Amino acid sequence: MTAERAIAQDIESEVRHAQEHDEAGNSKFGFIVFLLSESVIFISFFVGYAIFKTTPVGEWYPPGVTGIETKEPLFNTLILVSSSFVIYVAERYLHDYLEVKKNGKLWGFRLFMLLTMLMGGYFLYGQMVEWSGLPFTVQSGIFASMFYTLTGFHGLHVLTGIIMQTTMLRRSFVSGNYDNGYFGVEATSLFWHFVDVIWIVLYILIYVWQ
Amino acid sequence: MTNISISPDEITRGQPYPGAPDNWKRFFTFSTDHKVIGIQYIVTAFFFFLVGGAMAMVIRSELLTPEADLVDRTVYNALFTLHGSLMIFFWTFPVLVGLANYLVPLMIGARDMAFPRLNAISFWMIPVAATLMLASFLVPGGPAQSGWWSYPPQSIQNPTGNIINGQVLWILSVAINGVSSIMGGVNFVTTIFRMRAPGMTWFRMPAFCWAVLAAQLIQLYGLPALTGGAIMLLLDITIGTSFFRPENGGNPVVYQHFFWFYSHPAVYVMVLPVFGMFSEVLPVHARKPLFGYRVIAVSSVVITVISGCVWVHHMFASATPPWMRMFFMVTTMLVAVPSGIKVFGWVATIWGGKIRFTTPMLFALGGISNWVFAGITGIFLGSVPIDLHVHNTYFVVGHFHYVLYGTIVMGIYAGIYHWFPKMTGRMYYEGLGKLHFALTYIGVQAIFLPMHPLGLQGMPRRVASYDPEFIYWNVIASLGGFLLGVSVLPFILNIVSSWIRGPKAGNNPWRAYGLEWLTTSPPPVENFEEIPVVVSGPYGYGKNQPLVANQARLGTIEEPATS
Amino acid sequence: MKLRAVITISIYAVVVVFISFWMAKQAYSWLPPEASAESKLIDDLFSLFTGLGTAIYLGVMGPFLYSLVFHRAGKYDMEDGPHIEGNNFLEITWTATPLLIVLMLSAISYRTYEKMAIGGPMELVHHHVPQIIEPAYAEPFDSTPQQKIQEAVETEPTENIVVTARQWSWTFYYPDRDVSSTELHLPVDRRAKFTLRSEDVIHAFYIPAFRVGQYVVPNQEIEYELTPVKTGRYRLRDSMHSGTYFATNQSDVVVQPLEEYEQWLADASSRTPTPAFNQAIYEYSQASNPGAGSTKDKVAIRGWATIPPAPAPVVNFSTQQPPDSPASGGNAAEGQKIQKAPRQVPDRSTPDYSKLQ
């Protein structure tokens, strides 16, 4: 019994240690589950889009509109997709910084994070320009509804991503911020990749499939 | 086995954060302890159960006579809409989340949920959302009146013309509830995947945890689809998009797909944890292991998978193409297989056991017998030709109330009675419990059985007035409904009085197996003195083997049932 | 001991079979009259489900209740039961059995659905001619309804009717004769083809005696076919909740012999269209003008704003009357002068089904 108890106490301390220091792991697991769950909202929108487009009850495009301009959005898309690589570089810098503790690496992280934010901001600006130039409103039929809802909902996610990045940037100036790992940065990065992938599907659906 | 251990008084009962009250007041704070949150969920949900039940009483009073002569038709429509919405979103979901919250960390040997603060946020969204829904009684035009499905174009029609109307508040309320459920889902899945005690392998995990995991997975893949549909509906009502507006080229049937893609699996979200509780309660009170435990555990996950492709059976009459009707007929009927496995397993579990008719056992047995009946009527509904006749009639209402009240609510009662001594450290009064069971069981049969002949004769659901030929069964159903209303009184009396001054129950009054019975009643803040090390499977009745290696160090003062 | 168990189980099985057959017979009496060829098919299916369902229910509940009666613990018996964790043979059996049963039920349901040939959505152009499948199960299914449907589809001209649902009224338009009515009249033993339309929200076209329920979706024209086989007066209900006065959205269906039906058509076509009485409009106007004797005063709780009902349908023929007038009786032709209109429709002999039954 005492031997068992000793074993149990050993395991107990190990488990406590593991569980207390694996909160970042739990958070990451939970965050991935959450992202998978959230992707279903977008998937349901995409499926809705496909259904509405393939079985139109009335007119698909608003009156007088035959299609939608793809050139500026394509440039916008390239900006957003490249920002995914930029944030990855930022994450690597942070990883290296935690390995070697050199401030230069941390500044690299900050710089690339800022660059990501600027690219995301440019994307949102491009969206605004596009919205203001369109000849139809949200009330002009089914394509218009779908277009504004999809791009708007995605834009909200981009904005959320930028806010998350701002937070991460601000926190990088707090001393001792990375003592318990850098889950926040990982989550921001994951979220940003998620937003990018969603945009690629969205672009194909709305701009390519006309 | 040494019998020495710490007396419960020595165990620190400190709250997760300093200065928190350690009395009834803690249930009104932003506590992050999963046990406090669990009880908060259960009690809050029960309050809304009473509100929704009061609405049902008005509905049944209206249906005593064929004419619409008790309340105005708009009021009647609002009442059945909110009755359904409250009962689903603010009673059944939260109370089961509450039970799961209380039990899952204890059963898997964790100190708390994976994300305690998220857990608290999830809970506090519930009263906010429910208040929002009930507040719609105060806005001009009244609450939503399009049923809990909120099918467009009817839900888009807005007689008052205000942006803030009952339907919008309904959508917002359901959305907040949905966010809460998704956060809960993330929390449960992470907890069950990553917080199990050492030695707690998948197939040593109690069937209840399997069922909760299966149900929460449904929440995670299903709810976002409903959210997508609800966003579109909200935009249609508020800013004039035309997703579901037929006059602008929208297609209202698409909404039905979004809605049912989640809302049929939602029934399994509600019923799976109840199946789990049946699987926990029966072995204890029949003193036998759960028969075919592995199959029962896995069948929960099978239901998760199948339930993802059955939703069109709600739309057989809804302009769906024949191939779709046929495909979904087969998938719907397939659900009977995993459900059947569970029922047979339960019957085999009690067969040859040493059955004691305690209140939780009675509720579990009653729930299972109702479930068998409801499952069979469900097969009827799964068949397209029969469904074309009884679709949207009282037959359907009878069927799903047998599931929701006859099975789920009775299962919830079974769970509450079974774990009441664990939650409070006190024992309920058996006599009142049995009275509660008798009234509930008779009431369920009296109100819901007559609905089947009514539906077969062709009485549509949701009508405020009906043809005089239906009066006979309706009067019987209404009387049964009032009996069901009365049946809640002994329950409330029992729980309140025994919580305050009931006899001390001890740590393991049922002599049950399971990690939750190895700690004190009520459990200390971090559940266990020491993380348990599990060494055997979950239902060791008649086997005489310890469940954990470090039994004496968990904070128990009684010998567990090993003899 | 073994022998006793075998005997008990055998006796119970016999009893279960007996009760199941009895229930399957009873099932017919729980349903409305069979007024269409399709309803016979559905009732047979329902009866089969009822019999099987009863057998399954009793098969599960028998051992369950037996166990509850005979396997109870004594008052001071603190022993555990036997430690049995499972039994592979049993578990495989009770996984496979339900699987086979539901697949069989799906197949039978599919066959019934095929025979009904009710058309439905997405089949706007082509006629769905059902295949005659020689039923492998001669009993209790008889092939009469199928033959009826078949003959009606092949030989008879169909009666085209446009059904319009509104909040909250039904209008039936007979395009061949340019007749509209708020009451659905159908010739017996003649294939009827409905074109279902909605002007506002989703309704459902539900005639319990015909065993049909079909949503009426705005912006879609849904075709629906059936064959009434029994004269009489039935109810048509809106079974999809469609708003405030949804419960009043009901009408009558009159199935008549062909001569009477033609008579009715001729008679109706000679009338001038007038707005029909509509219960929803009646209640709405009462509710908006509270006064002595209005319905508003009869309810305990006042209501909220509602969508106003659509204008009363302007039709040639209507029998609905306000509740305060002498109620309209069961006879559609009551109080109407039957005018001998020239028969414009060629006389077709209807097949005599009475010999088949």
PDB file of N, CA, C and O in Angstrom, chain B residues 70 73-74 145 157 246 287 292 295 317 325-326 350 352-356 383 388-389 391-392 456-458 462 467 541-543, chain C residues 30 32 61 67 71 73 77 80-81 83 85 91 109-110 113 167 206 213-215 219 235 237 239 241 246 283 300 303-304:
ATOM      1  N   LEU B  70     -59.502  31.487 -25.221  1.00  0.00           N
ATOM      2  CA  LEU B  70     -58.853  31.858 -23.958  1.00  0.00           C
ATOM      3  C   LEU B  70     -57.900  33.030 -24.172  1.00  0.00           C
ATOM      4  O   LEU B  70     -57.989  34.040 -23.495  1.00  0.00           O
ATOM      5  N   ARG B  73     -55.213  34.897 -30.730  1.00  0.00           N
ATOM      6  CA  ARG B  73     -54.408  33.984 -31.554  1.00  0.00           C
ATOM      7  C   ARG B  73     -52.932  34.394 -31.597  1.00  0.00           C
ATOM      8  O   ARG B  73     -52.046  33.542 -31.617  1.00  0.00           O
ATOM      9  N   THR B  74     -52.668  35.686 -31.617  1.00  0.00           N
ATOM     10  CA  THR B  74     -51.260  36.115 -31.631  1.00  0.00           C
ATOM     11  C   THR B  74     -50.558  35.667 -30.357  1.00  0.00           C
ATOM     12  O   THR B  74     -49.403  35.240 -30.383  1.00  0.00           O
ATOM     13  N   GLN B 145     -43.498  34.898 -33.334  1.00  0.00           N
ATOM     14  CA  GLN B 145     -44.716  34.089 -33.424  1.00  0.00           C
ATOM     15  C   GLN B 145     -44.647  33.089 -34.562  1.00  0.00           C
ATOM     16  O   GLN B 145     -45.667  32.674 -35.089  1.00  0.00           O
ATOM     17  N   GLN B 157     -41.866  38.526 -42.071  1.00  0.00           N
ATOM     18  CA  GLN B 157     -42.993  39.458 -42.015  1.00  0.00           C
ATOM     19  C   GLN B 157     -42.953  40.193 -40.687  1.00  0.00           C
ATOM     20  O   GLN B 157     -42.828  39.580 -39.636  1.00  0.00           O
ATOM     21  N   PRO B 246     -38.942  35.470 -51.077  1.00  0.00           N
ATOM     22  CA  PRO B 246     -39.289  34.947 -52.404  1.00  0.00           C
ATOM     23  C   PRO B 246     -39.507  36.056 -53.418  1.00  0.00           C
ATOM     24  O   PRO B 246     -39.212  35.874 -54.595  1.00  0.00           O
ATOM     25  N   ARG B 287     -26.845  -3.247  -9.470  1.00  0.00           N
ATOM     26  CA  ARG B 287     -25.619  -3.908  -8.987  1.00  0.00           C
ATOM     27  C   ARG B 287     -25.009  -4.825 -10.028  1.00  0.00           C
ATOM     28  O   ARG B 287     -24.577  -5.934  -9.718  1.00  0.00           O
ATOM     29  N   GLY B 292     -22.228  -4.690 -22.323  1.00  0.00           N
ATOM     30  CA  GLY B 292     -21.742  -4.218 -23.621  1.00  0.00           C
ATOM     31  C   GLY B 292     -21.283  -2.770 -23.559  1.00  0.00           C
ATOM     32  O   GLY B 292     -21.579  -1.986 -24.455  1.00  0.00           O
ATOM     33  N   VAL B 295     -19.605  -1.143 -26.645  1.00  0.00           N
ATOM     34  CA  VAL B 295     -20.506  -0.910 -27.771  1.00  0.00           C
ATOM     35  C   VAL B 295     -21.406   0.284 -27.475  1.00  0.00           C
ATOM     36  O   VAL B 295     -21.660   1.122 -28.337  1.00  0.00           O
ATOM     37  N   ALA B 317     -42.071  16.894 -46.799  1.00  0.00           N
ATOM     38  CA  ALA B 317     -43.208  17.525 -47.458  1.00  0.00           C
ATOM     39  C   ALA B 317     -42.831  18.882 -48.010  1.00  0.00           C
ATOM     40  O   ALA B 317     -43.667  19.618 -48.487  1.00  0.00           O
ATOM     41  N   ARG B 325     -35.647  12.491 -50.608  1.00  0.00           N
ATOM     42  CA  ARG B 325     -36.564  11.867 -49.653  1.00  0.00           C
ATOM     43  C   ARG B 325     -36.121  10.443 -49.340  1.00  0.00           C
ATOM     44  O   ARG B 325     -36.070  10.031 -48.191  1.00  0.00           O
ATOM     45  N   MET B 326     -35.763   9.725 -50.375  1.00  0.00           N
ATOM     46  CA  MET B 326     -35.407   8.318 -50.169  1.00  0.00           C
ATOM     47  C   MET B 326     -34.103   8.183 -49.388  1.00  0.00           C
ATOM     48  O   MET B 326     -33.997   7.406 -48.450  1.00  0.00           O
ATOM     49  N   ILE B 350     -29.970  -4.786 -16.517  1.00  0.00           N
ATOM     50  CA  ILE B 350     -30.781  -5.045 -15.327  1.00  0.00           C
ATOM     51  C   ILE B 350     -31.162  -6.523 -15.221  1.00  0.00           C
ATOM     52  O   ILE B 350     -31.520  -6.988 -14.151  1.00  0.00           O
ATOM     53  N   GLY B 352     -31.267 -10.089 -14.384  1.00  0.00           N
ATOM     54  CA  GLY B 352     -30.530 -10.918 -13.435  1.00  0.00           C
ATOM     55  C   GLY B 352     -29.784 -10.122 -12.386  1.00  0.00           C
ATOM     56  O   GLY B 352     -28.992 -10.687 -11.636  1.00  0.00           O
ATOM     57  N   GLY B 353     -30.040  -8.818 -12.315  1.00  0.00           N
ATOM     58  CA  GLY B 353     -29.349  -8.007 -11.321  1.00  0.00           C
ATOM     59  C   GLY B 353     -30.060  -8.030  -9.987  1.00  0.00           C
ATOM     60  O   GLY B 353     -30.915  -8.880  -9.724  1.00  0.00           O
ATOM     61  N   LYS B 354     -29.628  -7.095  -9.129  1.00  0.00           N
ATOM     62  CA  LYS B 354     -30.285  -6.947  -7.829  1.00  0.00           C
ATOM     63  C   LYS B 354     -30.905  -5.564  -7.827  1.00  0.00           C
ATOM     64  O   LYS B 354     -30.303  -4.596  -7.355  1.00  0.00           O
ATOM     65  N   ILE B 355     -32.097  -5.485  -8.380  1.00  0.00           N
ATOM     66  CA  ILE B 355     -32.667  -4.174  -8.661  1.00  0.00           C
ATOM     67  C   ILE B 355     -33.266  -3.569  -7.401  1.00  0.00           C
ATOM     68  O   ILE B 355     -33.994  -4.231  -6.669  1.00  0.00           O
ATOM     69  N   ARG B 356     -32.962  -2.291  -7.175  1.00  0.00           N
ATOM     70  CA  ARG B 356     -33.593  -1.540  -6.096  1.00  0.00           C
ATOM     71  C   ARG B 356     -34.360  -0.385  -6.723  1.00  0.00           C
ATOM     72  O   ARG B 356     -33.807   0.369  -7.511  1.00  0.00           O
ATOM     73  N   SER B 383     -40.455   7.025 -42.293  1.00  0.00           N
ATOM     74  CA  SER B 383     -40.938   6.478 -43.556  1.00  0.00           C
ATOM     75  C   SER B 383     -41.671   7.569 -44.332  1.00  0.00           C
ATOM     76  O   SER B 383     -42.643   8.140 -43.837  1.00  0.00           O
ATOM     77  N   LEU B 388     -45.748  11.805 -44.980  1.00  0.00           N
ATOM     78  CA  LEU B 388     -46.539  12.732 -45.788  1.00  0.00           C
ATOM     79  C   LEU B 388     -47.921  12.907 -45.180  1.00  0.00           C
ATOM     80  O   LEU B 388     -48.544  13.949 -45.333  1.00  0.00           O
ATOM     81  N   HIS B 389     -48.406  11.876 -44.491  1.00  0.00           N
ATOM     82  CA  HIS B 389     -49.709  12.013 -43.851  1.00  0.00           C
ATOM     83  C   HIS B 389     -49.615  12.711 -42.496  1.00  0.00           C
ATOM     84  O   HIS B 389     -50.388  13.620 -42.203  1.00  0.00           O
ATOM     85  N   HIS B 391     -47.054  14.442 -41.158  1.00  0.00           N
ATOM     86  CA  HIS B 391     -46.132  15.566 -41.026  1.00  0.00           C
ATOM     87  C   HIS B 391     -46.862  16.797 -40.493  1.00  0.00           C
ATOM     88  O   HIS B 391     -47.954  17.124 -40.955  1.00  0.00           O
ATOM     89  N   ASN B 392     -46.249  17.459 -39.524  1.00  0.00           N
ATOM     90  CA  ASN B 392     -46.834  18.678 -38.947  1.00  0.00           C
ATOM     91  C   ASN B 392     -48.175  18.434 -38.265  1.00  0.00           C
ATOM     92  O   ASN B 392     -48.970  19.352 -38.151  1.00  0.00           O
ATOM     93  N   LEU B 456     -52.957  11.238 -36.174  1.00  0.00           N
ATOM     94  CA  LEU B 456     -53.345  10.305 -37.228  1.00  0.00           C
ATOM     95  C   LEU B 456     -54.673  10.730 -37.838  1.00  0.00           C
ATOM     96  O   LEU B 456     -54.904  10.559 -39.038  1.00  0.00           O
ATOM     97  N   GLN B 457     -55.555  11.304 -37.018  1.00  0.00           N
ATOM     98  CA  GLN B 457     -56.831  11.771 -37.544  1.00  0.00           C
ATOM     99  C   GLN B 457     -56.671  13.068 -38.331  1.00  0.00           C
ATOM    100  O   GLN B 457     -57.588  13.477 -39.031  1.00  0.00           O
ATOM    101  N   GLY B 458     -55.522  13.718 -38.204  1.00  0.00           N
ATOM    102  CA  GLY B 458     -55.273  14.889 -39.039  1.00  0.00           C
ATOM    103  C   GLY B 458     -55.426  16.220 -38.348  1.00  0.00           C
ATOM    104  O   GLY B 458     -55.791  17.205 -38.974  1.00  0.00           O
ATOM    105  N   ARG B 462     -49.827  23.276 -33.682  1.00  0.00           N
ATOM    106  CA  ARG B 462     -49.737  24.730 -33.589  1.00  0.00           C
ATOM    107  C   ARG B 462     -51.042  25.442 -33.876  1.00  0.00           C
ATOM    108  O   ARG B 462     -51.038  26.631 -34.167  1.00  0.00           O
ATOM    109  N   ASP B 467     -61.168  21.554 -35.197  1.00  0.00           N
ATOM    110  CA  ASP B 467     -62.496  21.048 -35.491  1.00  0.00           C
ATOM    111  C   ASP B 467     -63.034  20.263 -34.286  1.00  0.00           C
ATOM    112  O   ASP B 467     -62.276  19.581 -33.601  1.00  0.00           O
ATOM    113  N   TYR B 541     -18.932  -3.882 -10.743  1.00  0.00           N
ATOM    114  CA  TYR B 541     -19.844  -4.522  -9.788  1.00  0.00           C
ATOM    115  C   TYR B 541     -19.672  -6.030  -9.820  1.00  0.00           C
ATOM    116  O   TYR B 541     -19.614  -6.629 -10.884  1.00  0.00           O
ATOM    117  N   GLY B 542     -19.613  -6.622  -8.629  1.00  0.00           N
ATOM    118  CA  GLY B 542     -19.487  -8.067  -8.532  1.00  0.00           C
ATOM    119  C   GLY B 542     -18.093  -8.553  -8.838  1.00  0.00           C
ATOM    120  O   GLY B 542     -17.876  -9.735  -9.048  1.00  0.00           O
ATOM    121  N   LYS B 543     -17.113  -7.659  -8.904  1.00  0.00           N
ATOM    122  CA  LYS B 543     -15.778  -8.094  -9.297  1.00  0.00           C
ATOM    123  C   LYS B 543     -14.786  -7.927  -8.160  1.00  0.00           C
ATOM    124  O   LYS B 543     -13.721  -8.539  -8.171  1.00  0.00           O
TER     125      LYS B 543
ATOM    126  N   TRP C  30     -57.568   3.846 -36.745  1.00  0.00           N
ATOM    127  CA  TRP C  30     -57.067   5.089 -36.145  1.00  0.00           C
ATOM    128  C   TRP C  30     -56.964   6.202 -37.165  1.00  0.00           C
ATOM    129  O   TRP C  30     -56.636   7.329 -36.827  1.00  0.00           O
ATOM    130  N   PRO C  32     -58.235   8.463 -40.696  1.00  0.00           N
ATOM    131  CA  PRO C  32     -59.446   8.976 -41.319  1.00  0.00           C
ATOM    132  C   PRO C  32     -59.911   8.039 -42.432  1.00  0.00           C
ATOM    133  O   PRO C  32     -59.185   7.109 -42.801  1.00  0.00           O
ATOM    134  N   MET C  61     -40.055  -4.794 -24.032  1.00  0.00           N
ATOM    135  CA  MET C  61     -40.644  -4.521 -22.725  1.00  0.00           C
ATOM    136  C   MET C  61     -40.933  -5.797 -21.938  1.00  0.00           C
ATOM    137  O   MET C  61     -40.982  -5.756 -20.711  1.00  0.00           O
ATOM    138  N   SER C  67     -37.798  -8.672 -15.715  1.00  0.00           N
ATOM    139  CA  SER C  67     -36.628  -8.425 -14.883  1.00  0.00           C
ATOM    140  C   SER C  67     -37.006  -7.555 -13.690  1.00  0.00           C
ATOM    141  O   SER C  67     -36.577  -7.798 -12.561  1.00  0.00           O
ATOM    142  N   HIS C  71     -36.277  -9.792 -10.606  1.00  0.00           N
ATOM    143  CA  HIS C  71     -34.855  -9.657 -10.271  1.00  0.00           C
ATOM    144  C   HIS C  71     -34.616  -8.530  -9.275  1.00  0.00           C
ATOM    145  O   HIS C  71     -33.648  -7.809  -9.379  1.00  0.00           O
ATOM    146  N   ALA C  73     -33.794  -6.847  -5.630  1.00  0.00           N
ATOM    147  CA  ALA C  73     -32.949  -7.198  -4.496  1.00  0.00           C
ATOM    148  C   ALA C  73     -33.824  -7.333  -3.256  1.00  0.00           C
ATOM    149  O   ALA C  73     -34.807  -6.620  -3.092  1.00  0.00           O
ATOM    150  N   ASP C  77     -30.374  -7.552   1.210  1.00  0.00           N
ATOM    151  CA  ASP C  77     -29.421  -8.208   0.310  1.00  0.00           C
ATOM    152  C   ASP C  77     -28.435  -7.164  -0.219  1.00  0.00           C
ATOM    153  O   ASP C  77     -28.786  -6.342  -1.055  1.00  0.00           O
ATOM    154  N   ASP C  80     -23.762  -7.927  -4.822  1.00  0.00           N
ATOM    155  CA  ASP C  80     -23.814  -7.447  -6.191  1.00  0.00           C
ATOM    156  C   ASP C  80     -24.387  -8.537  -7.078  1.00  0.00           C
ATOM    157  O   ASP C  80     -24.398  -9.712  -6.702  1.00  0.00           O
ATOM    158  N   GLY C  81     -24.824  -8.152  -8.253  1.00  0.00           N
ATOM    159  CA  GLY C  81     -25.276  -9.149  -9.221  1.00  0.00           C
ATOM    160  C   GLY C  81     -24.068  -9.819  -9.864  1.00  0.00           C
ATOM    161  O   GLY C  81     -22.923  -9.507  -9.545  1.00  0.00           O
ATOM    162  N   HIS C  83     -21.128 -10.599 -12.392  1.00  0.00           N
ATOM    163  CA  HIS C  83     -20.295  -9.662 -13.159  1.00  0.00           C
ATOM    164  C   HIS C  83     -20.264 -10.094 -14.620  1.00  0.00           C
ATOM    165  O   HIS C  83     -19.353 -10.780 -15.061  1.00  0.00           O
ATOM    166  N   GLU C  85     -20.089  -8.698 -18.377  1.00  0.00           N
ATOM    167  CA  GLU C  85     -19.779  -7.436 -19.056  1.00  0.00           C
ATOM    168  C   GLU C  85     -20.312  -7.382 -20.470  1.00  0.00           C
ATOM    169  O   GLU C  85     -20.346  -6.319 -21.075  1.00  0.00           O
ATOM    170  N   GLU C  91     -24.717  -9.262 -28.761  1.00  0.00           N
ATOM    171  CA  GLU C  91     -24.535  -7.902 -29.256  1.00  0.00           C
ATOM    172  C   GLU C  91     -24.549  -7.846 -30.772  1.00  0.00           C
ATOM    173  O   GLU C  91     -25.120  -6.925 -31.360  1.00  0.00           O
ATOM    174  N   SER C 109     -41.129   1.014 -47.740  1.00  0.00           N
ATOM    175  CA  SER C 109     -41.612   2.395 -47.842  1.00  0.00           C
ATOM    176  C   SER C 109     -41.313   2.955 -49.216  1.00  0.00           C
ATOM    177  O   SER C 109     -42.134   3.658 -49.814  1.00  0.00           O
ATOM    178  N   TYR C 110     -40.138   2.624 -49.707  1.00  0.00           N
ATOM    179  CA  TYR C 110     -39.752   3.135 -51.029  1.00  0.00           C
ATOM    180  C   TYR C 110     -40.715   2.622 -52.087  1.00  0.00           C
ATOM    181  O   TYR C 110     -41.167   3.368 -52.952  1.00  0.00           O
ATOM    182  N   TYR C 113     -43.913   4.380 -51.904  1.00  0.00           N
ATOM    183  CA  TYR C 113     -43.763   5.732 -52.440  1.00  0.00           C
ATOM    184  C   TYR C 113     -43.792   5.716 -53.963  1.00  0.00           C
ATOM    185  O   TYR C 113     -44.425   6.556 -54.596  1.00  0.00           O
ATOM    186  N   GLN C 167     -52.423  33.972 -46.923  1.00  0.00           N
ATOM    187  CA  GLN C 167     -52.717  34.172 -45.503  1.00  0.00           C
ATOM    188  C   GLN C 167     -54.105  34.787 -45.428  1.00  0.00           C
ATOM    189  O   GLN C 167     -54.255  35.981 -45.648  1.00  0.00           O
ATOM    190  N   TYR C 206     -52.922  19.966 -47.037  1.00  0.00           N
ATOM    191  CA  TYR C 206     -53.041  18.743 -46.243  1.00  0.00           C
ATOM    192  C   TYR C 206     -54.494  18.288 -46.185  1.00  0.00           C
ATOM    193  O   TYR C 206     -55.354  18.982 -45.654  1.00  0.00           O
ATOM    194  N   GLY C 213     -49.696  15.427 -47.676  1.00  0.00           N
ATOM    195  CA  GLY C 213     -49.251  16.681 -47.095  1.00  0.00           C
ATOM    196  C   GLY C 213     -48.139  17.179 -47.978  1.00  0.00           C
ATOM    197  O   GLY C 213     -47.208  16.446 -48.275  1.00  0.00           O
ATOM    198  N   GLN C 214     -48.266  18.376 -48.452  1.00  0.00           N
ATOM    199  CA  GLN C 214     -47.225  18.922 -49.325  1.00  0.00           C
ATOM    200  C   GLN C 214     -47.123  20.414 -49.068  1.00  0.00           C
ATOM    201  O   GLN C 214     -48.129  21.101 -49.052  1.00  0.00           O
ATOM    202  N   TYR C 215     -45.904  20.873 -48.803  1.00  0.00           N
ATOM    203  CA  TYR C 215     -45.725  22.312 -48.595  1.00  0.00           C
ATOM    204  C   TYR C 215     -46.059  23.056 -49.875  1.00  0.00           C
ATOM    205  O   TYR C 215     -45.830  22.563 -50.983  1.00  0.00           O
ATOM    206  N   ASN C 219     -43.060  31.207 -54.934  1.00  0.00           N
ATOM    207  CA  ASN C 219     -42.104  31.218 -56.038  1.00  0.00           C
ATOM    208  C   ASN C 219     -41.860  29.853 -56.654  1.00  0.00           C
ATOM    209  O   ASN C 219     -40.985  29.718 -57.483  1.00  0.00           O
ATOM    210  N   ARG C 235     -62.005  17.321 -45.004  1.00  0.00           N
ATOM    211  CA  ARG C 235     -61.411  18.598 -44.593  1.00  0.00           C
ATOM    212  C   ARG C 235     -60.069  18.795 -45.270  1.00  0.00           C
ATOM    213  O   ARG C 235     -59.270  17.861 -45.383  1.00  0.00           O
ATOM    214  N   ARG C 237     -56.743  21.104 -44.647  1.00  0.00           N
ATOM    215  CA  ARG C 237     -56.171  21.989 -43.626  1.00  0.00           C
ATOM    216  C   ARG C 237     -54.815  22.492 -44.077  1.00  0.00           C
ATOM    217  O   ARG C 237     -54.092  21.814 -44.789  1.00  0.00           O
ATOM    218  N   SER C 239     -51.388  22.784 -42.877  1.00  0.00           N
ATOM    219  CA  SER C 239     -50.692  22.166 -41.743  1.00  0.00           C
ATOM    220  C   SER C 239     -49.335  22.786 -41.482  1.00  0.00           C
ATOM    221  O   SER C 239     -48.606  22.333 -40.626  1.00  0.00           O
ATOM    222  N   HIS C 241     -47.564  26.024 -40.112  1.00  0.00           N
ATOM    223  CA  HIS C 241     -47.880  27.260 -39.401  1.00  0.00           C
ATOM    224  C   HIS C 241     -47.573  28.468 -40.274  1.00  0.00           C
ATOM    225  O   HIS C 241     -46.451  28.643 -40.728  1.00  0.00           O
ATOM    226  N   PHE C 246     -53.633  31.111 -38.757  1.00  0.00           N
ATOM    227  CA  PHE C 246     -53.299  29.870 -39.456  1.00  0.00           C
ATOM    228  C   PHE C 246     -54.312  28.759 -39.174  1.00  0.00           C
ATOM    229  O   PHE C 246     -54.664  27.988 -40.064  1.00  0.00           O
ATOM    230  N   GLU C 283     -62.347  37.651 -38.234  1.00  0.00           N
ATOM    231  CA  GLU C 283     -61.765  37.806 -36.898  1.00  0.00           C
ATOM    232  C   GLU C 283     -60.892  39.046 -36.818  1.00  0.00           C
ATOM    233  O   GLU C 283     -60.866  39.739 -35.810  1.00  0.00           O
ATOM    234  N   ALA C 300     -59.333  36.306 -22.959  1.00  0.00           N
ATOM    235  CA  ALA C 300     -58.892  36.873 -21.685  1.00  0.00           C
ATOM    236  C   ALA C 300     -57.729  37.818 -21.886  1.00  0.00           C
ATOM    237  O   ALA C 300     -57.549  38.772 -21.145  1.00  0.00           O
ATOM    238  N   GLY C 303     -54.239  40.626 -27.836  1.00  0.00           N
ATOM    239  CA  GLY C 303     -53.088  40.206 -28.620  1.00  0.00           C
ATOM    240  C   GLY C 303     -52.243  41.377 -29.092  1.00  0.00           C
ATOM    241  O   GLY C 303     -52.389  42.505 -28.633  1.00  0.00           O
ATOM    242  N   TRP C 304     -51.343  41.067 -30.010  1.00  0.00           N
ATOM    243  CA  TRP C 304     -50.446  42.066 -30.562  1.00  0.00           C
ATOM    244  C   TRP C 304     -50.813  42.348 -32.003  1.00  0.00           C
ATOM    245  O   TRP C 304     -51.748  41.738 -32.553  1.00  0.00           O
TER     246      TRP C 304
END
